[in-house]
PDB file of C-alpha atoms in Angstrom:
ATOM      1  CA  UNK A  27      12.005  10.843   0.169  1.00 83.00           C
ATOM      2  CA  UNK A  28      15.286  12.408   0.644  1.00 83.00           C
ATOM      3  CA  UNK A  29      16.705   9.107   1.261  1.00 82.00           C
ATOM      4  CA  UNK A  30      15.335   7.819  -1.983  1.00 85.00           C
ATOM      5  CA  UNK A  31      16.627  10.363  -3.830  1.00 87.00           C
ATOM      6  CA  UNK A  32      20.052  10.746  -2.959  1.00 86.00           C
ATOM      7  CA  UNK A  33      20.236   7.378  -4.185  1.00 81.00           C
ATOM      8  CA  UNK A  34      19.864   8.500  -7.672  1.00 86.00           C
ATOM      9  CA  UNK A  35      16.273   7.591  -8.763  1.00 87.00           C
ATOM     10  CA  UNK A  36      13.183  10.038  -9.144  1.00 92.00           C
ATOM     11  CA  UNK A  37      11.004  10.019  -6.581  1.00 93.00           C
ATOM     12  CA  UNK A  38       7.309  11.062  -7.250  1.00 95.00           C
ATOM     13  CA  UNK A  39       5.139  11.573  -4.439  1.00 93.00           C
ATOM     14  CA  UNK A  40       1.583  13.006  -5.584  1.00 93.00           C
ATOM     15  CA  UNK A  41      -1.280  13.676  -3.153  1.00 89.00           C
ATOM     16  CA  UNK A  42      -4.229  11.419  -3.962  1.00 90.00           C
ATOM     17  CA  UNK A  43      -7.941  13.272  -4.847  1.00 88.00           C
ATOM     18  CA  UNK A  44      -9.179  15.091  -1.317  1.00 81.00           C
ATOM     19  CA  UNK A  45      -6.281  15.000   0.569  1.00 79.00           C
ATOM     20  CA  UNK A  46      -3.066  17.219   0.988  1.00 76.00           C
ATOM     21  CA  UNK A  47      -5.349  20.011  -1.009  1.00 75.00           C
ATOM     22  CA  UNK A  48      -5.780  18.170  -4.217  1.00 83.00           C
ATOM     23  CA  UNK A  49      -8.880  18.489  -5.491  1.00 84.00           C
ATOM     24  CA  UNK A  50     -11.463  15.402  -5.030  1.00 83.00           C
ATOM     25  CA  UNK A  51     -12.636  13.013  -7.170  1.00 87.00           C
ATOM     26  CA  UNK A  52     -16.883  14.288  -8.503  1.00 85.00           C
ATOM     27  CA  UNK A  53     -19.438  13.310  -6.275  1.00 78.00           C
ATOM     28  CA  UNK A  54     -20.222   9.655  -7.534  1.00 81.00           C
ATOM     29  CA  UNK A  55     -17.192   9.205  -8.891  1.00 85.00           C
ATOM     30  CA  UNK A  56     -15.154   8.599  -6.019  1.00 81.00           C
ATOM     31  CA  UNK A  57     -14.695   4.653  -6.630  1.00 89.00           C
ATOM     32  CA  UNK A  58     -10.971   3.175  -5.675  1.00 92.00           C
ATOM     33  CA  UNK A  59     -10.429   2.162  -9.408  1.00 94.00           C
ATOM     34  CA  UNK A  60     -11.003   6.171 -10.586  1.00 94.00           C
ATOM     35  CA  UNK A  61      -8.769   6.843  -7.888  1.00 95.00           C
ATOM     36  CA  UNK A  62      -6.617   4.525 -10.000  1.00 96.00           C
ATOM     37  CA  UNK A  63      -7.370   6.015 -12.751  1.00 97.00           C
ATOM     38  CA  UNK A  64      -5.960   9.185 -10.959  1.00 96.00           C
ATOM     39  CA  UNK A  65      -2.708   8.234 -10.765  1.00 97.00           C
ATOM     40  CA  UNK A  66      -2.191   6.772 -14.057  1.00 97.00           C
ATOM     41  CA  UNK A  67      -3.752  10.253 -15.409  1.00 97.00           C
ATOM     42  CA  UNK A  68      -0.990  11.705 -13.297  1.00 97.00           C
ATOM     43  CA  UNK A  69       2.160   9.580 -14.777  1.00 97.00           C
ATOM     44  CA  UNK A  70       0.618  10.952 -17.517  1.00 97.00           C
ATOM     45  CA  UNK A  71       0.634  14.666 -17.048  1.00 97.00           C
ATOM     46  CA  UNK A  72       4.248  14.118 -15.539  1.00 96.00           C
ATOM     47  CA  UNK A  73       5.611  12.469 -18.546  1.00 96.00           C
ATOM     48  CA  UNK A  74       6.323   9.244 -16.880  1.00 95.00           C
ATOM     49  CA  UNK A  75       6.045   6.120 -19.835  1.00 92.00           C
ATOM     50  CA  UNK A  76       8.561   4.199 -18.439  1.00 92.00           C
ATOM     51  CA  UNK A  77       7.888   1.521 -15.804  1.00 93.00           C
ATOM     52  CA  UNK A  78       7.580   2.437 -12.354  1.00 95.00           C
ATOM     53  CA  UNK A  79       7.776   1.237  -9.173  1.00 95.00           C
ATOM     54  CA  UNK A  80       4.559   2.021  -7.441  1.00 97.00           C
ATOM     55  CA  UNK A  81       4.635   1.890  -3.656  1.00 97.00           C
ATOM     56  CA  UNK A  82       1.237   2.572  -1.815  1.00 96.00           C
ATOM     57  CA  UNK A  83       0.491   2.884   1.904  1.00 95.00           C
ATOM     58  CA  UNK A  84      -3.005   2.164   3.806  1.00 92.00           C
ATOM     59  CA  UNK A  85      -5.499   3.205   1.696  1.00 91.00           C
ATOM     60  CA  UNK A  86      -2.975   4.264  -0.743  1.00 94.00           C
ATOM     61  CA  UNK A  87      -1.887   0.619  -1.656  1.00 96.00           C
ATOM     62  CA  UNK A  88      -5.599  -0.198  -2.477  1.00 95.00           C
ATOM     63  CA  UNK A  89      -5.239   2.476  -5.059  1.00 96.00           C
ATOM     64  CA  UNK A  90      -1.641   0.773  -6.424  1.00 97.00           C
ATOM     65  CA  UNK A  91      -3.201  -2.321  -6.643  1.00 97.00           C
ATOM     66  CA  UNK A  92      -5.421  -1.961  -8.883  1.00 97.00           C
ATOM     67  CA  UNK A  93      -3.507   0.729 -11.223  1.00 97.00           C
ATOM     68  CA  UNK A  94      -1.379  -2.310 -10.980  1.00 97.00           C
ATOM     69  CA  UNK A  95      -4.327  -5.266 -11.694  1.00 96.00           C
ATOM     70  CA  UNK A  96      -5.887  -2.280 -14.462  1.00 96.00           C
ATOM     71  CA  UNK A  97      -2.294  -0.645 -16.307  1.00 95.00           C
ATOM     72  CA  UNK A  98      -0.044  -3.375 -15.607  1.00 92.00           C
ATOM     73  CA  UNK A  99       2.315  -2.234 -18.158  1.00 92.00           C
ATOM     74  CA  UNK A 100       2.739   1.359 -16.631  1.00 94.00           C
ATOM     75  CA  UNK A 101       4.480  -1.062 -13.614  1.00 94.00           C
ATOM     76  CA  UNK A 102       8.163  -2.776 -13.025  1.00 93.00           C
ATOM     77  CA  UNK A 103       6.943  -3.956  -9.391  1.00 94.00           C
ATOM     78  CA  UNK A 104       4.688  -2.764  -6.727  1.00 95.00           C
ATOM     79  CA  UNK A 105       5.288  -2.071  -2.942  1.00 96.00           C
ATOM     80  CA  UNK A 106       2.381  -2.401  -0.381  1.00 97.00           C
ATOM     81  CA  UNK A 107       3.148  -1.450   3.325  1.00 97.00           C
ATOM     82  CA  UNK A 108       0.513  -1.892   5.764  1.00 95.00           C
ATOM     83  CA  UNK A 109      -2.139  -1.951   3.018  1.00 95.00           C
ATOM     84  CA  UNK A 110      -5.989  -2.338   2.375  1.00 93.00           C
ATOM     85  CA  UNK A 111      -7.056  -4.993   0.085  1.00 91.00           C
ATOM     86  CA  UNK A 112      -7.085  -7.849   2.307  1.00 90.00           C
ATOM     87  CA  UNK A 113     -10.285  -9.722   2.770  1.00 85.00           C
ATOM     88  CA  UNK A 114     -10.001 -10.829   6.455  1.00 85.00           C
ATOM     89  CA  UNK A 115     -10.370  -9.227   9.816  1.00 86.00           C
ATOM     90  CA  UNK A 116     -10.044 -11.181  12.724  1.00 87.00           C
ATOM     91  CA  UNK A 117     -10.029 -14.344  13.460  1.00 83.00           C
ATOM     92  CA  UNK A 118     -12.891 -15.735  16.031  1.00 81.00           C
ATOM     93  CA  UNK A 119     -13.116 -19.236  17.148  1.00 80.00           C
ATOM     94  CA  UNK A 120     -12.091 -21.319  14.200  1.00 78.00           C
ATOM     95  CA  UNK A 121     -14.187 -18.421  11.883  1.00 83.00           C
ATOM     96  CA  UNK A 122     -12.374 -15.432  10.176  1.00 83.00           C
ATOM     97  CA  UNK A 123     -14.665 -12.531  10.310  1.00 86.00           C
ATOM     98  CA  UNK A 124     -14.351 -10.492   6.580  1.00 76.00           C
ATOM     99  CA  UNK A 125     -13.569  -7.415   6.964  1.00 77.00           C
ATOM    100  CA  UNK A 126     -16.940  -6.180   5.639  1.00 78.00           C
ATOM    101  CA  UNK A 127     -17.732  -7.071   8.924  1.00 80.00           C
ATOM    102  CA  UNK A 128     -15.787  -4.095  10.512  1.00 81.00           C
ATOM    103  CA  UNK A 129     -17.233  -1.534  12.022  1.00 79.00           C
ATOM    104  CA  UNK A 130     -15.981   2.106  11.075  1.00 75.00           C
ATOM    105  CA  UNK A 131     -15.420   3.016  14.734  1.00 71.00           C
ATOM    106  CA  UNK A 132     -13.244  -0.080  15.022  1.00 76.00           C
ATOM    107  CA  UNK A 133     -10.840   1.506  12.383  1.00 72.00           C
ATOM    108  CA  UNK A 134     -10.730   4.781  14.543  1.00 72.00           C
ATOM    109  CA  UNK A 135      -9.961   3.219  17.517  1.00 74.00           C
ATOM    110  CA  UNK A 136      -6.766   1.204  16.211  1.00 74.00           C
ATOM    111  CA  UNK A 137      -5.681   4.348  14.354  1.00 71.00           C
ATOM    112  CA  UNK A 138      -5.785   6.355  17.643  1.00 69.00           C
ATOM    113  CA  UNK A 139      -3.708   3.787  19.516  1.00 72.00           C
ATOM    114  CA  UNK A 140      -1.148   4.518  16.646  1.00 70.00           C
ATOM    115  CA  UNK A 141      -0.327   8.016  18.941  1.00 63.00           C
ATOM    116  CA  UNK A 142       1.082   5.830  22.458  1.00 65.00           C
ATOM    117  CA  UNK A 143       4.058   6.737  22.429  1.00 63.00           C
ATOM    118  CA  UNK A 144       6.339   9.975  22.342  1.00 63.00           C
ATOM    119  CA  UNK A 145       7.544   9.309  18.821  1.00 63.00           C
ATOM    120  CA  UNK A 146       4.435   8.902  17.221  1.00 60.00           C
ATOM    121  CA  UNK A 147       3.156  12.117  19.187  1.00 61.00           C
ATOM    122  CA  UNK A 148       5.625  14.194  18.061  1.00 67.00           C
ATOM    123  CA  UNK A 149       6.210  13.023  14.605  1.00 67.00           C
ATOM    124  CA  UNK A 150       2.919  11.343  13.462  1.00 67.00           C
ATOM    125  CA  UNK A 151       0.389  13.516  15.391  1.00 66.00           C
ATOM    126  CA  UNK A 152       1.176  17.125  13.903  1.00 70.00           C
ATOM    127  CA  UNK A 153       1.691  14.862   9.875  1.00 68.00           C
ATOM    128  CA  UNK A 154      -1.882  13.232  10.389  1.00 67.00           C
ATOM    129  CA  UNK A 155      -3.182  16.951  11.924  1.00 66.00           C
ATOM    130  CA  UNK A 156      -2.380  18.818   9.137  1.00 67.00           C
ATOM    131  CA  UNK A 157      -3.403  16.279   6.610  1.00 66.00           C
ATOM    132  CA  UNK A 158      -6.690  15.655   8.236  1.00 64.00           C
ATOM    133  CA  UNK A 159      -7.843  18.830   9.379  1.00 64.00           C
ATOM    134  CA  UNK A 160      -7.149  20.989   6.066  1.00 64.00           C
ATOM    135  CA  UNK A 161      -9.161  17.964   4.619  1.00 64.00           C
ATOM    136  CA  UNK A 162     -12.033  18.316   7.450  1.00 63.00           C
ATOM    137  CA  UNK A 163     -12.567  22.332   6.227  1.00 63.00           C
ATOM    138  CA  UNK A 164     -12.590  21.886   2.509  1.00 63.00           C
ATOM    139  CA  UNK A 165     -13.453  18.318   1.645  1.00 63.00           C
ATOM    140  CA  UNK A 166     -15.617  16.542   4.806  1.00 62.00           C
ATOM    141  CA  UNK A 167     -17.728  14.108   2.224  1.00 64.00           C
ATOM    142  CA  UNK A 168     -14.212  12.847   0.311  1.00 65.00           C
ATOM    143  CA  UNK A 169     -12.765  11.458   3.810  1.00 62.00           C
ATOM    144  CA  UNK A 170     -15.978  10.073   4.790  1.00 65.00           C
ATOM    145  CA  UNK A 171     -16.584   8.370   1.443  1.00 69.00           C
ATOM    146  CA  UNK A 172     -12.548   7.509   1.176  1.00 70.00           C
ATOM    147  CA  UNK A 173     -13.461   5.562   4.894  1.00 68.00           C
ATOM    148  CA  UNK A 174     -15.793   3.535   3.543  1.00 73.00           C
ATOM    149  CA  UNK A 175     -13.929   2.717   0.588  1.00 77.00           C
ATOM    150  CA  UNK A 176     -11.476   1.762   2.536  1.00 74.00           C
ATOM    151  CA  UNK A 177     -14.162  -0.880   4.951  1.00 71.00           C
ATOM    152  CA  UNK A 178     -15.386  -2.194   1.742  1.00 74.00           C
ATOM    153  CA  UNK A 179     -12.130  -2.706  -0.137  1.00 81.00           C
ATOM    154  CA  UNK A 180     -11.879  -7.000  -0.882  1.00 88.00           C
ATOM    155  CA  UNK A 181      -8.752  -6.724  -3.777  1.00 93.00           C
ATOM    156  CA  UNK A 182      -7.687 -10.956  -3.496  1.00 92.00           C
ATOM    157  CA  UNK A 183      -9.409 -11.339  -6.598  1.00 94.00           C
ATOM    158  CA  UNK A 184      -6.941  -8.305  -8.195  1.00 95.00           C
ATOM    159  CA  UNK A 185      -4.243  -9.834  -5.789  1.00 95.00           C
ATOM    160  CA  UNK A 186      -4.489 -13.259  -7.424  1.00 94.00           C
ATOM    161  CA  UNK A 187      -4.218 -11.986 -11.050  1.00 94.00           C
ATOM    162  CA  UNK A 188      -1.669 -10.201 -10.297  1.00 93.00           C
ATOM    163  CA  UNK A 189       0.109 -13.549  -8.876  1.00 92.00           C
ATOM    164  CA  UNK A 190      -0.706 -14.964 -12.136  1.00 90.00           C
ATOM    165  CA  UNK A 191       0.654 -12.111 -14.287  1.00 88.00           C
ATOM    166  CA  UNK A 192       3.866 -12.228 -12.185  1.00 88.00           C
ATOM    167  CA  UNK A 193       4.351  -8.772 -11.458  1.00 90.00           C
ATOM    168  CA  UNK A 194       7.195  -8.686  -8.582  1.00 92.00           C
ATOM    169  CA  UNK A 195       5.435  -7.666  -5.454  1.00 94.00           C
ATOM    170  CA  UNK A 196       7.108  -6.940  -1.961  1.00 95.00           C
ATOM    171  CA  UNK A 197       4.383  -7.102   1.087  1.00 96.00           C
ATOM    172  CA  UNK A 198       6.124  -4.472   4.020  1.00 96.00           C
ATOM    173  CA  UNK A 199       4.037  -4.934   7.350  1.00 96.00           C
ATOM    174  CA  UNK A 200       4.183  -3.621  11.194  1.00 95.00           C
ATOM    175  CA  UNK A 201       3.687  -6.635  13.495  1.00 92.00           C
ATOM    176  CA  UNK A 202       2.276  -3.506  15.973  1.00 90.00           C
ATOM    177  CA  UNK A 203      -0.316  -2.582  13.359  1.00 91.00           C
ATOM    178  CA  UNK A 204      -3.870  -2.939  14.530  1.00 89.00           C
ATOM    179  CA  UNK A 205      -5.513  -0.608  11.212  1.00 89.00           C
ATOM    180  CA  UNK A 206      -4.429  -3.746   9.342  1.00 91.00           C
ATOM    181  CA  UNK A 207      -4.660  -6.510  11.001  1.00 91.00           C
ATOM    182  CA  UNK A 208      -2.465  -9.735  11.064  1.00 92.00           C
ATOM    183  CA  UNK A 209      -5.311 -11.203   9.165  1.00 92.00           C
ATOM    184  CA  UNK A 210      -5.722  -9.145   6.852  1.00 93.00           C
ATOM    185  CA  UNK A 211      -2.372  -9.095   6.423  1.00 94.00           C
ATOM    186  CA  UNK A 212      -1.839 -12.809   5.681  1.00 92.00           C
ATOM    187  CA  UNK A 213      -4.969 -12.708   3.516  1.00 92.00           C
ATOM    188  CA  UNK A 214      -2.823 -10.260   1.583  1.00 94.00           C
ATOM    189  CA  UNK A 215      -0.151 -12.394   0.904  1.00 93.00           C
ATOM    190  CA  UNK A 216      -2.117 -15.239  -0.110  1.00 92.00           C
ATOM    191  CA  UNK A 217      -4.319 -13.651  -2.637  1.00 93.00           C
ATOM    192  CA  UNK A 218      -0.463 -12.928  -3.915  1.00 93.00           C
ATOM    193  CA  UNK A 219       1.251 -16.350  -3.237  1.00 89.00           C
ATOM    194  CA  UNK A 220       3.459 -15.569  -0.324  1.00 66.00           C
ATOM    195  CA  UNK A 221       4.411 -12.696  -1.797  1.00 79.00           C
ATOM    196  CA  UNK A 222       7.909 -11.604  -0.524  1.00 89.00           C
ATOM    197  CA  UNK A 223       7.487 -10.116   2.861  1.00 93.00           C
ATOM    198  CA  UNK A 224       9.175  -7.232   5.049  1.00 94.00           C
ATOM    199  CA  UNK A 225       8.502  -7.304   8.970  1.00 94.00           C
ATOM    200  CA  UNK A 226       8.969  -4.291  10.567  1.00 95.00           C
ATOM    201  CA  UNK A 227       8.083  -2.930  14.387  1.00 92.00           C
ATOM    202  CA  UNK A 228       5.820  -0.417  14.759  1.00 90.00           C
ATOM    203  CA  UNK A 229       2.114   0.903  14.084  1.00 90.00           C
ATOM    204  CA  UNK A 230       0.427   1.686  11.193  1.00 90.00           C
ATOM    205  CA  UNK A 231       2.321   5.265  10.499  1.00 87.00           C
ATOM    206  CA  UNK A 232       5.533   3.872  11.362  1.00 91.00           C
ATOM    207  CA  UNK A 233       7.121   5.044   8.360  1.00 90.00           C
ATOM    208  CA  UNK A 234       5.757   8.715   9.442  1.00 85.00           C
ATOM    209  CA  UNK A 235       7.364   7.490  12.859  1.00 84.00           C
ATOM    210  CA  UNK A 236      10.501   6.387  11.498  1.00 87.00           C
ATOM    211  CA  UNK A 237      11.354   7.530   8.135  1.00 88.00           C
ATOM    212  CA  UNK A 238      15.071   6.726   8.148  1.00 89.00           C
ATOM    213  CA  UNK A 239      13.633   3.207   8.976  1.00 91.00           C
ATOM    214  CA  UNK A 240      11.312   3.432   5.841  1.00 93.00           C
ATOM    215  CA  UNK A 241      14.180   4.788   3.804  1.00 92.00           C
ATOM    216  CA  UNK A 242      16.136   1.949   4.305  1.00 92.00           C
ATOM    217  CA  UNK A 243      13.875  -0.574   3.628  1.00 94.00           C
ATOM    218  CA  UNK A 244      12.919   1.243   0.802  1.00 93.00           C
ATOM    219  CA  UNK A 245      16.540   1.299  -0.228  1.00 91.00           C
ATOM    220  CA  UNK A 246      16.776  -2.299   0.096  1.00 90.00           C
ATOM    221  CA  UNK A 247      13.657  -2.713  -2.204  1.00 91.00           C
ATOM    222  CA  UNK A 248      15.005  -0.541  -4.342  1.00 89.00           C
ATOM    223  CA  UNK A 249      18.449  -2.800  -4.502  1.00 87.00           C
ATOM    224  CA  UNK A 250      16.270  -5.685  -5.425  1.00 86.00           C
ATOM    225  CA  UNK A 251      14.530  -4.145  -8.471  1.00 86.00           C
ATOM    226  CA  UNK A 252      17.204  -3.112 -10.052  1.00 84.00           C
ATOM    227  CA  UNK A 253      19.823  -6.197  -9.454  1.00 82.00           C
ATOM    228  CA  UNK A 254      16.613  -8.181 -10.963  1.00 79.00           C
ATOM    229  CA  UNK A 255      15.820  -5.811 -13.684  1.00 81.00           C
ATOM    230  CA  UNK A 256      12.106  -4.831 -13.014  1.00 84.00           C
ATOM    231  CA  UNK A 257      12.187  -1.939 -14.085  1.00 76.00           C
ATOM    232  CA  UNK A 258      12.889  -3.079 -17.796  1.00 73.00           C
ATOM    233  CA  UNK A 259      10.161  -2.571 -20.173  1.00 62.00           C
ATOM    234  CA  UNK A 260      10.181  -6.314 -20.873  1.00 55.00           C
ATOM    235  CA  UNK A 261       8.196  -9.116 -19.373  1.00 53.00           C
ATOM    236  CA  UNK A 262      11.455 -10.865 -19.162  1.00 56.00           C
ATOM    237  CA  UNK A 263      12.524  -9.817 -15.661  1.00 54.00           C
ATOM    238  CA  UNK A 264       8.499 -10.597 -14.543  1.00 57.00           C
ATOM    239  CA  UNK A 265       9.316 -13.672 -15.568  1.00 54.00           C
ATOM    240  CA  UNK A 266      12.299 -14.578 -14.090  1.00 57.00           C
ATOM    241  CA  UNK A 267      11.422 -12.926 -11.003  1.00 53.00           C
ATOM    242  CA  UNK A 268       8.696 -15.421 -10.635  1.00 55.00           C
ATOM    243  CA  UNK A 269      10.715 -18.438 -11.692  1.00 55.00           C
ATOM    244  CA  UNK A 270      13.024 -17.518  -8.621  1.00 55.00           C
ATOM    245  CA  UNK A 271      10.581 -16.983  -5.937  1.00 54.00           C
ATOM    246  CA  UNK A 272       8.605 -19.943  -6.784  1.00 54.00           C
ATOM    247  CA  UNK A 273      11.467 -22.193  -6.566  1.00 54.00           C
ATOM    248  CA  UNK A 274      12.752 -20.356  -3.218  1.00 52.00           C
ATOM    249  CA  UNK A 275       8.966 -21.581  -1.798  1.00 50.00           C
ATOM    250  CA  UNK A 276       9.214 -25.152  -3.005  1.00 48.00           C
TER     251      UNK A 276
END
């Protein structure tokens, strides 16, 4: 974030319903698109009409798509690294299993092996800790229900119209990442038309791991936008922006 920011733009960083101490969403209302609804509530209350760049991770980029698929007018572009929404899990054989075939415990499992090596010990460990144990005391239900959000979450179908709308998109992944699969992954992108992609080593925290890594491909995103105007409240750059990567694909 401090990366971001000394490069001039405004970097908002809100903690979604239930975690970080923000309050959670009412019982039985704790669907991903009133999460959604959460965040636009918060440009809101911050004062933010302008278009944004909207940049969600894990379970976090389920939520930005679909504040971008719902309020795609509150958006310049959207950033997704290592993100739900894909519909895929594994392949097997010549069959892709969905990934409403998942087990929960699978999840936990990959997400453990995320802690194998000093780096992610020291610097991932103690983030997730104190994110998930504060979380544990107050609000126990919210992470259990946010889990199974997250094992039911199938967004190609808000992936594809967002394709269609031509809102610029960059897909960041961590060829180490076994939370979201290569599958899922590549499910991603197609639900967005080979969206532009960013490869990066690493596991699914690897930004927690190695945040001067993030920050520069954040800064490179960043370059992007504003050489190709997203941020303009016009659907002019959309447009163009969709002119050029179609033609870089032919």
């Amino acid at each position: 974030m401090q990366r971001l920011a000394s490069t001039g733009v405004r970097v908002l960083a809100p903690a979604l319903p239930g975690f970080s101490g923000t309050a959670a969403l009412p019982a039985g209302e704790d669907s991903l698109r009133n999460y959604a609804a959460w965040v636009v509530a918060f440009l809101d209350a911050v004062a933010v009409a302008e278009p944004v760049l909207l940049v969600g991770h894990s379970f976090g980029g389920a939520v930005a798509i679909l504040v971008a698929h719902d309020k795609p007018h509150r958006l310049g572009g959207l950033v997704l690294v290592n993100s739900v929404g894909g519909a895929a899990w594994i392949r097997d054989g010549a069959r892709v299993r969905p990934m409403a075939e998942r087990p929960l415990w699978d999840w936990g499992v990959h997400l453990a092996r995320d802690f194998r090596t000093p780096r992610h010990v020291t610097r991932v460990l103690p983030v997730v800790l104190s994110e998930v144990v504060p979380n544990l005391l107050t609000a126990p239900h919210a992470l259990v229900r946010s889990a199974r959000l997250i094992c039911q979450a199938d967004l190609t179908a808000e992936l594809a119209a967002l394709r269609r709308h031509g809102l610029p998109v960059v897909a960041v992944w961590a060829h180490g990442d076994g939370v979201i699969t290569e599958e899922s992954f590549r499910g991603l992108c197609e639900a967005l038309g080979d969206a532009a992609t960013i490869t990066v080593s690493g596991g699914h925290n690897w930004l927690l791991a190695d945040p001067e890594r993030f920050g520069q491909v954040m800064t490179k995103v960043l370059t992007i936008a504003e050489r190709a105007h997203w941020l303009e409240p016009t659907g002019r750059a959309r447009r163009r922006w969709r002119q050029l990567h179609n033609r870089s694909h032919r």
